Short mmCIF file of C-alpha atoms in Angstrom, two decimals:
data_model
loop_
_atom_site.label_atom_id
_atom_site.label_comp_id
_atom_site.label_asym_id
_atom_site.label_seq_id
_atom_site.Cartn_x
_atom_site.Cartn_y
_atom_site.Cartn_z
CA MET A 1 13.36 -1.13 -27.44
CA SER A 2 15.31 1.96 -25.97
CA LYS A 3 13.19 4.04 -24.86
CA ARG A 4 12.07 6.11 -21.92
CA ILE A 5 8.77 5.44 -20.73
CA PHE A 6 7.45 9.07 -21.26
CA ASP A 7 8.57 8.51 -24.90
CA TYR A 8 6.18 5.06 -25.08
CA THR A 9 2.99 5.64 -27.24
CA ALA A 10 0.23 2.64 -26.32
CA GLU A 11 1.80 0.09 -29.07
CA ASP A 12 4.93 0.45 -27.51
CA PHE A 13 3.56 -0.44 -23.94
CA ALA A 14 1.52 -3.34 -25.99
CA LYS A 15 4.84 -4.81 -27.16
CA ALA A 16 6.96 -4.26 -23.84
CA ASP A 17 7.70 -6.94 -21.35
CA ARG A 18 8.85 -7.07 -17.83
CA LYS A 19 12.58 -5.69 -18.23
CA GLN A 20 11.53 -3.43 -20.83
CA ILE A 21 9.34 -1.12 -18.71
CA VAL A 22 11.51 -1.63 -15.90
CA ASN A 23 14.64 -0.66 -17.67
CA SER A 24 12.68 2.40 -19.87
CA ILE A 25 11.49 3.70 -16.14
CA ALA A 26 15.24 3.72 -15.32
CA GLN A 27 16.73 5.42 -18.39
CA SER A 28 14.02 8.16 -17.72
CA GLU A 29 15.88 10.13 -15.15
CA GLY A 30 13.54 10.60 -12.55
CA ARG A 31 11.26 12.12 -14.63
CA VAL A 32 8.02 8.99 -14.27
CA MET A 33 5.10 10.19 -12.66
CA MET A 34 2.25 7.69 -11.51
CA VAL A 35 -1.11 8.94 -10.42
CA GLU A 36 -3.50 7.23 -8.83
CA ASN A 37 -7.97 6.74 -9.22
CA VAL A 38 -10.12 5.31 -6.84
CA VAL A 39 -12.54 4.08 -9.54
CA ALA A 40 -15.24 2.93 -7.11
CA ILE A 41 -16.32 6.34 -7.17
CA THR A 42 -17.81 8.93 -9.76
CA PRO A 43 -15.47 10.93 -11.51
CA PRO A 44 -15.88 14.86 -11.30
CA ILE A 45 -16.09 15.49 -15.35
CA ASP A 46 -18.91 14.11 -17.07
CA ASP A 47 -18.46 11.40 -19.62
CA ILE A 48 -14.97 10.89 -18.88
CA SER A 49 -13.10 8.24 -16.25
CA GLY A 50 -10.87 9.76 -13.81
CA ALA A 51 -8.12 7.52 -15.49
CA GLU A 52 -8.57 9.47 -18.70
CA LEU A 53 -8.27 12.54 -16.67
CA ALA A 54 -4.90 11.36 -15.31
CA ALA A 55 -3.52 10.75 -19.11
CA ALA A 56 -4.67 14.21 -19.96
CA PHE A 57 -2.45 15.70 -17.59
CA GLY A 58 0.39 13.77 -17.72
CA ALA A 59 0.42 10.62 -15.69
CA ASP A 60 2.86 7.78 -17.23
CA LEU A 61 1.41 4.75 -14.82
CA ILE A 62 -2.04 5.20 -13.84
CA THR A 63 -3.12 2.93 -10.60
CA LEU A 64 -6.81 2.04 -10.34
CA ASN A 65 -7.46 2.36 -7.01
CA CYS A 66 -10.24 0.15 -5.17
CA LEU A 67 -10.68 -1.57 -8.37
CA ASP A 68 -12.58 -4.99 -7.57
CA VAL A 69 -10.86 -7.32 -9.83
CA PHE A 70 -13.69 -10.05 -9.98
CA ASP A 71 -15.94 -7.44 -10.84
CA PRO A 72 -13.68 -4.95 -12.56
CA LYS A 73 -16.22 -2.03 -12.89
CA ILE A 74 -14.93 1.72 -13.47
CA LYS A 75 -17.38 4.52 -12.92
CA LEU A 76 -18.26 7.45 -14.75
CA LEU A 77 -20.60 10.81 -14.43
CA SER A 78 -22.78 9.98 -17.32
CA THR A 79 -26.65 10.31 -17.65
CA ASN A 80 -26.85 6.70 -18.12
CA PRO A 81 -26.18 5.76 -13.86
CA ASP A 82 -25.15 1.89 -14.47
CA GLU A 83 -22.47 2.94 -17.09
CA THR A 84 -19.24 1.62 -16.68
CA LEU A 85 -16.16 1.08 -17.88
CA SER A 86 -13.85 -2.08 -18.46
CA VAL A 87 -10.17 -2.10 -17.89
CA LYS A 88 -9.24 -2.94 -21.33
CA GLN A 89 -11.26 -0.10 -22.66
CA ILE A 90 -9.35 2.31 -19.72
CA LYS A 91 -6.25 0.90 -21.80
CA GLN A 92 -7.80 1.81 -24.96
CA TYR A 93 -8.55 5.04 -23.85
CA THR A 94 -5.33 6.11 -22.69
CA GLY A 95 -2.40 4.55 -24.04
CA ARG A 96 -0.63 4.33 -20.42
CA LEU A 97 0.56 1.64 -17.94
CA VAL A 98 -2.40 0.74 -16.19
CA GLY A 99 -2.22 -1.38 -12.66
CA CYS A 100 -4.32 -1.26 -9.61
CA ASN A 101 -4.06 -1.81 -5.66
CA LEU A 102 -3.87 -5.20 -3.86
CA GLU A 103 -3.73 -5.17 -0.09
CA PRO A 104 -2.14 -7.73 1.67
CA VAL A 105 -5.01 -7.18 4.52
CA PRO A 106 -4.42 -9.63 7.87
CA GLU A 107 -6.98 -12.01 8.26
CA ASN A 108 -8.84 -10.54 10.92
CA VAL A 109 -9.01 -7.15 8.44
CA GLN A 110 -12.84 -8.71 7.06
CA ASN A 111 -13.99 -5.04 5.77
CA VAL A 112 -11.94 -5.09 2.11
CA ALA A 113 -13.66 -7.02 -0.45
CA LYS A 114 -11.88 -10.20 -1.88
CA GLY A 115 -11.48 -8.92 -5.53
CA ARG A 116 -9.01 -6.13 -3.74
CA CYS A 117 -7.25 -8.18 -1.45
CA VAL A 118 -3.88 -10.20 -2.32
CA SER A 119 -4.88 -13.93 -3.33
CA LYS A 120 -3.30 -16.51 -5.86
CA GLU A 121 -7.20 -16.39 -7.31
CA SER A 122 -7.00 -12.19 -7.67
CA ILE A 123 -3.57 -11.84 -8.67
CA GLU A 124 -4.53 -14.51 -11.74
CA GLN A 125 -7.45 -12.24 -12.29
CA ALA A 126 -5.58 -8.98 -12.04
CA ILE A 127 -3.36 -10.48 -15.25
CA ALA A 128 -6.38 -12.52 -16.71
CA ILE A 129 -8.53 -8.17 -17.22
CA GLY A 130 -4.77 -7.01 -18.81
CA LEU A 131 -3.40 -5.30 -15.90
CA ASP A 132 -0.16 -4.45 -16.70
CA TYR A 133 1.84 -4.31 -12.74
CA ILE A 134 0.30 -4.81 -9.08
CA MET A 135 0.99 -2.37 -6.46
CA LEU A 136 1.13 -4.07 -3.00
CA THR A 137 0.43 -1.50 -0.52
CA GLY A 138 -2.93 -0.88 2.13
CA ASN A 139 -5.31 1.82 1.76
CA PRO A 140 -6.04 4.18 5.65
CA GLY A 141 -6.76 1.65 8.35
CA ASN A 142 -6.34 -1.59 6.37
CA CYS A 143 -3.36 -2.79 8.47
CA VAL A 144 -0.82 -3.43 5.70
CA SER A 145 2.38 -3.56 7.08
CA GLN A 146 5.51 -4.45 5.65
CA GLU A 147 5.97 -7.88 7.00
CA THR A 148 2.42 -8.64 5.02
CA ILE A 149 2.96 -7.05 1.80
CA LEU A 150 6.78 -8.64 1.70
CA ASP A 151 4.91 -12.07 1.95
CA ALA A 152 2.22 -11.11 -1.37
CA ILE A 153 5.64 -9.75 -2.93
CA ARG A 154 6.32 -13.81 -2.52
CA LEU A 155 2.67 -14.88 -4.00
CA VAL A 156 2.64 -12.37 -6.84
CA ARG A 157 6.27 -13.67 -7.99
CA ASP A 158 4.98 -17.22 -7.64
CA VAL A 159 2.32 -16.76 -9.81
CA SER A 160 3.92 -14.72 -12.75
CA GLU A 161 7.35 -13.84 -13.23
CA GLU A 162 6.38 -11.12 -15.94
CA ILE A 163 3.73 -8.91 -14.36
CA ILE A 164 5.57 -5.99 -13.01
CA ILE A 165 5.40 -5.29 -8.61
CA VAL A 166 5.37 -2.65 -6.77
CA ALA A 167 5.40 -2.26 -3.37
CA GLY A 168 5.30 -0.71 -0.08
CA LYS A 169 3.41 1.76 2.36
CA MET A 170 3.18 5.75 1.61
CA HIS A 171 1.10 6.22 4.97
CA ALA A 172 0.58 4.49 7.74
CA GLY A 173 -1.93 2.49 6.71
CA GLY A 174 -3.52 1.96 10.24
CA VAL A 175 -0.23 0.18 11.98
CA GLY A 176 1.84 2.95 11.78
CA ASN A 177 4.66 4.79 9.89
CA ASP A 178 7.28 2.12 8.97
CA TYR A 179 10.41 3.84 7.80
CA ASN A 180 13.10 0.59 8.06
CA LEU A 181 15.67 -0.35 5.75
CA SER A 182 16.16 -3.45 7.06
CA ILE A 183 13.99 -4.70 4.79
CA VAL A 184 14.39 -3.08 1.72
CA PRO A 185 16.82 -6.67 0.20
CA GLU A 186 13.89 -8.90 0.98
CA PHE A 187 11.53 -6.87 -1.13
CA ALA A 188 14.06 -6.86 -3.68
CA ASN A 189 14.87 -11.01 -3.17
CA ALA A 190 11.48 -11.73 -2.94
CA GLY A 191 10.72 -10.61 -6.37
CA ALA A 192 9.57 -6.41 -5.87
CA ASP A 193 10.81 -4.77 -8.90
CA ILE A 194 9.74 -0.90 -7.73
CA MET A 195 9.83 -0.32 -3.77
CA MET A 196 7.73 2.61 -2.18
CA PHE A 197 8.11 5.15 0.61
CA PRO A 198 6.21 8.14 1.66
CA ALA A 199 7.87 11.31 -0.12
CA PRO A 200 9.20 13.85 1.61
CA PHE A 201 6.78 16.37 3.71
CA THR A 202 3.99 13.95 3.43
CA THR A 203 4.24 11.43 6.99
CA PRO A 204 5.82 12.44 9.84
CA GLY A 205 9.85 12.74 10.23
CA VAL A 206 10.00 12.16 6.36
CA SER A 207 12.93 14.83 5.64
CA PRO A 208 14.55 15.01 2.74
CA GLN A 209 17.78 13.26 4.05
CA LEU A 210 15.44 10.44 5.08
CA SER A 211 13.63 9.92 1.73
CA ALA A 212 17.43 9.98 0.23
CA GLN A 213 18.63 7.64 2.68
CA MET A 214 15.46 5.66 1.85
CA MET A 215 16.18 5.71 -2.30
CA THR A 216 19.54 4.73 -2.17
CA ALA A 217 18.64 1.44 0.21
CA VAL A 218 16.30 0.69 -2.30
CA HIS A 219 18.64 1.12 -5.39
CA GLU A 220 21.61 -0.94 -3.68
CA ALA A 221 19.22 -3.27 -3.37
CA GLY A 222 18.75 -4.00 -6.84
CA MET A 223 15.11 -2.04 -7.35
CA LEU A 224 13.69 1.22 -8.46
CA GLY A 225 12.28 3.81 -5.95
CA MET A 226 8.76 5.25 -5.98
CA LEU A 227 7.99 8.22 -3.38
CA ALA A 228 4.45 8.79 -3.24
CA ILE A 229 2.23 11.26 -2.04
CA GLY A 230 -0.43 9.58 -0.37
CA THR A 231 -1.44 11.57 2.40
CA SER A 232 -4.56 13.75 1.09
CA GLN A 233 -1.69 16.29 0.59
CA GLU A 234 -2.36 15.35 -3.40
CA GLY A 235 -5.50 18.37 -2.54
CA ALA A 236 -2.41 20.85 -1.28
CA THR A 237 -1.50 23.71 -3.00
CA GLU A 238 0.12 23.51 -6.48
CA SER A 239 3.75 25.20 -4.46
CA TYR A 240 3.35 22.51 -2.00
CA ILE A 241 3.04 19.95 -4.78
CA GLU A 242 5.82 21.31 -6.18
CA GLN A 243 8.46 21.24 -3.45
CA VAL A 244 7.33 17.67 -3.15
CA ALA A 245 8.64 16.90 -6.62
CA ILE A 246 11.78 18.99 -6.40
CA HIS A 247 12.96 16.96 -2.63
CA ALA A 248 11.43 13.58 -4.64
CA LYS A 249 13.75 13.81 -7.57
CA ALA A 250 16.37 15.32 -5.47
CA SER A 251 16.46 12.09 -3.46
CA GLY A 252 16.74 9.45 -6.29
CA ALA A 253 13.13 8.51 -6.84
CA ASP A 254 12.97 6.92 -10.08
CA ILE A 255 9.01 7.39 -9.72
CA VAL A 256 6.96 10.14 -8.43
CA HIS A 257 3.39 8.97 -7.39
CA ILE A 258 0.45 11.38 -6.80
CA GLY A 259 -2.45 10.33 -4.94
CA ASP A 260 -6.71 10.15 -5.35
CA ALA A 261 -7.37 12.26 -2.69
CA GLY A 262 -8.52 15.17 -4.26
CA TYR A 263 -11.98 16.08 -5.29
CA SER A 264 -14.38 12.71 -6.67
CA GLY A 265 -11.20 9.86 -6.46
CA ILE A 266 -8.15 11.81 -8.25
CA ALA A 267 -5.85 14.59 -7.10
CA LEU A 268 -6.79 17.79 -8.30
CA PRO A 269 -5.39 18.55 -12.24
CA GLU A 270 -3.41 21.10 -11.41
CA ASN A 271 -1.59 19.82 -9.18
CA ILE A 272 -0.74 16.65 -11.65
CA MET A 273 0.01 19.43 -13.96
CA ARG A 274 2.12 20.65 -11.66
CA LEU A 275 3.65 17.83 -10.66
CA GLY A 276 4.66 16.89 -14.54
CA ILE A 277 5.77 19.62 -15.13
CA THR A 278 8.00 20.19 -12.05
CA LEU A 279 9.87 16.56 -12.66
CA ARG A 280 10.48 16.75 -16.45
CA GLY A 281 9.60 20.19 -17.93
CA ARG A 282 6.94 21.25 -20.08
CA ARG A 283 8.39 19.91 -23.66
CA HIS A 284 8.47 16.62 -22.01
CA GLN A 285 5.06 16.94 -19.57
CA TYR A 286 2.91 18.47 -22.96
CA LYS A 287 4.46 15.66 -25.04
CA ARG A 288 3.02 13.24 -22.21
CA MET A 289 -0.25 14.96 -22.26
CA ALA A 290 -0.79 15.05 -26.10
CA ASN A 291 0.51 10.88 -27.04
CA ARG A 292 -2.23 8.70 -26.93
CA ARG A 293 -1.15 6.68 -30.19
#
């Protein structure tokens, strides 16, 4: 299959393997958008999930944050407070590539549920419930480092050759910002498909020049590159989002990520829309928004 990922239908996603998906992102020339959604928080709009909202506003990839893979319930704002959705339903209703965060937290961090942490069992369960990719990163304060992420990449790839691996840090995560580029080839050798760094103007010191160096290092190692807005600036102004998108694309990012800290576990829909229009123009943005087939 030779398609760009923003042209994929739900049927295309169901048929494509790891290599085809990665190639489709590379062929998209920096016009790919990942939207993150905290599924443990009640979404802001009644009767639809945050993931469905992300799809409606143009996400190509939807990352379910704070999903417990051993109890994979996705919250709804419903008259029935106990109503939830499954990963299978989310994939059916969105027609997009769906993954989750698994956090390689150090042993001394005890506040994260086992279903959100990296282990052989949680990886196998993530695959069993139908997730298309695993994103190895850390939520704020959970002390995830590039080194713990590197170990987690090796573990995921030992479990599965087919699952897509996105890995890296989008913010300090409790141990400080880490812009060390010497570790990039190690991520590639361990089996990561996509490596993530903070987007320009998000964490301190990440200028467009530095983000370009990051993406160059990632590409030279043979991976795709993602630049992430994960510092609650996904709730900033549309003009800010537009500037980040312009500079992230100019830096060479294959994917631009927008985080979940807007209202109720998802970025402001207007900001998701602005990110998509800036990266790919109205033609491809509106097509991606409409195409659930």
